[in-house]
Amino acid sequence: LNLVLYAGHGEFPRAIFAPGSPEEAFHAMTQAFFIADKYQIPVFVLTDQYLLDSVTTVSSKDLKAASNKQHIVETAKNYERYALSKDGVSPRGIPGHGRGLVGVDSDEHDTLGHITESHLVRLEQHGKRLRKHVGIAKEALSPVASANLKKAKTVIVTWGSNFGVVEEVLDILADEYFAHVHFPQVYPLPAEGKKMLSKTKTIVVVENNAVGQFADLLGREYGIHISERI
């Protein structure tokens, strides 16, 4: 988790998904393609051997793609690949589709794609890219919560393949004071997740790493106290 969350030369917006079931993997993957295309960002989908070795049956009627909308524009003669925008997303053209010249560059650039070392242009372009985070967060996949969440005194939080494990444990335990909140998307964290966890005194995060990487992220992003890490 920390590798995909923090790796890179400088800051850039990204989205990270961690499905907990084959059905969830389908929805997460289609959402990943949609978000990557719409916001022009790298997107990560984290799985593990446990999930990949699982066998299950899923009804095809429950599998629907997030969106099939295309985000390529037909360029005008005065087209600017990296035009400044309020939401941080510049219009994306491709060569030959329209009259505009499509110039792209991986170094810092102006609106036309020309390399620049201007600190003013750097501030404009970098600020523009970071503004994408707002829209990406608004379209985050919602956490999955137990029906008894409001009554529960202890909430167990999972991400990734621990979803089914904890669901089975709680089913065997059959205690209404234990609830489960599962995050199929771990970054950006959805706003409703904070509402689900903010009124609970005891939060236990179960994850497949030694130090509690997602627990750290929850504490930082939501400002909540994690009672225990497993």
mmCIF file with all atom_site columns, C-alpha atoms in Angstrom, residues 144-156 166-167 170-171 173-181 196 200:
data_model
loop_
_atom_site.group_PDB
_atom_site.id
_atom_site.type_symbol
_atom_site.label_atom_id
_atom_site.label_alt_id
_atom_site.label_comp_id
_atom_site.label_asym_id
_atom_site.label_entity_id
_atom_site.label_seq_id
_atom_site.pdbx_PDB_ins_code
_atom_site.Cartn_x
_atom_site.Cartn_y
_atom_site.Cartn_z
_atom_site.occupancy
_atom_site.B_iso_or_equiv
_atom_site.pdbx_formal_charge
_atom_site.auth_seq_id
_atom_site.auth_comp_id
_atom_site.auth_asym_id
_atom_site.auth_atom_id
_atom_site.pdbx_PDB_model_num
ATOM 1  C CA . VAL A 1 144 ? -19.375 -1.410  2.642  1.00 0.00 ? 144 VAL A CA 1
ATOM 2  C CA . ALA A 1 145 ? -20.821 -1.367  6.173  1.00 0.00 ? 145 ALA A CA 1
ATOM 3  C CA . SER A 1 146 ? -22.692 -3.866  8.353  1.00 0.00 ? 146 SER A CA 1
ATOM 4  C CA . ALA A 1 147 ? -26.401 -3.225  8.890  1.00 0.00 ? 147 ALA A CA 1
ATOM 5  C CA . ASN A 1 148 ? -25.840 -2.911  12.644 1.00 0.00 ? 148 ASN A CA 1
ATOM 6  C CA . LEU A 1 149 ? -23.134 -0.236  12.345 1.00 0.00 ? 149 LEU A CA 1
ATOM 7  C CA . LYS A 1 150 ? -24.992 2.398   14.417 1.00 0.00 ? 150 LYS A CA 1
ATOM 8  C CA . LYS A 1 151 ? -25.512 -0.038  17.303 1.00 0.00 ? 151 LYS A CA 1
ATOM 9  C CA . ALA A 1 152 ? -21.997 -1.473  17.307 1.00 0.00 ? 152 ALA A CA 1
ATOM 10 C CA . LYS A 1 153 ? -19.459 -0.649  20.015 1.00 0.00 ? 153 LYS A CA 1
ATOM 11 C CA . THR A 1 154 ? -16.511 -2.107  18.094 1.00 0.00 ? 154 THR A CA 1
ATOM 12 C CA . VAL A 1 155 ? -15.989 -1.645  14.356 1.00 0.00 ? 155 VAL A CA 1
ATOM 13 C CA . ILE A 1 156 ? -13.574 -3.842  12.439 1.00 0.00 ? 156 ILE A CA 1
ATOM 14 C CA . VAL A 1 166 ? -13.962 -10.889 8.726  1.00 0.00 ? 166 VAL A CA 1
ATOM 15 C CA . GLU A 1 167 ? -17.505 -11.375 7.403  1.00 0.00 ? 167 GLU A CA 1
ATOM 16 C CA . LEU A 1 170 ? -18.659 -11.945 12.553 1.00 0.00 ? 170 LEU A CA 1
ATOM 17 C CA . ASP A 1 171 ? -21.233 -14.399 11.253 1.00 0.00 ? 171 ASP A CA 1
ATOM 18 C CA . LEU A 1 173 ? -19.559 -14.597 16.494 1.00 0.00 ? 173 LEU A CA 1
ATOM 19 C CA . ALA A 1 174 ? -23.166 -13.384 16.044 1.00 0.00 ? 174 ALA A CA 1
ATOM 20 C CA . ASP A 1 175 ? -22.670 -10.367 18.322 1.00 0.00 ? 175 ASP A CA 1
ATOM 21 C CA . GLU A 1 176 ? -24.628 -7.238  17.342 1.00 0.00 ? 176 GLU A CA 1
ATOM 22 C CA . TYR A 1 177 ? -22.091 -5.007  19.098 1.00 0.00 ? 177 TYR A CA 1
ATOM 23 C CA . PHE A 1 178 ? -19.453 -5.872  16.491 1.00 0.00 ? 178 PHE A CA 1
ATOM 24 C CA . ALA A 1 179 ? -19.729 -4.343  13.011 1.00 0.00 ? 179 ALA A CA 1
ATOM 25 C CA . HIS A 1 180 ? -17.628 -4.328  9.865  1.00 0.00 ? 180 HIS A CA 1
ATOM 26 C CA . VAL A 1 181 ? -16.620 -1.503  7.497  1.00 0.00 ? 181 VAL A CA 1
ATOM 27 C CA . MET A 1 196 ? -19.137 5.720   9.518  1.00 0.00 ? 196 MET A CA 1
ATOM 28 C CA . THR A 1 200 ? -17.165 4.673   17.239 1.00 0.00 ? 200 THR A CA 1
#
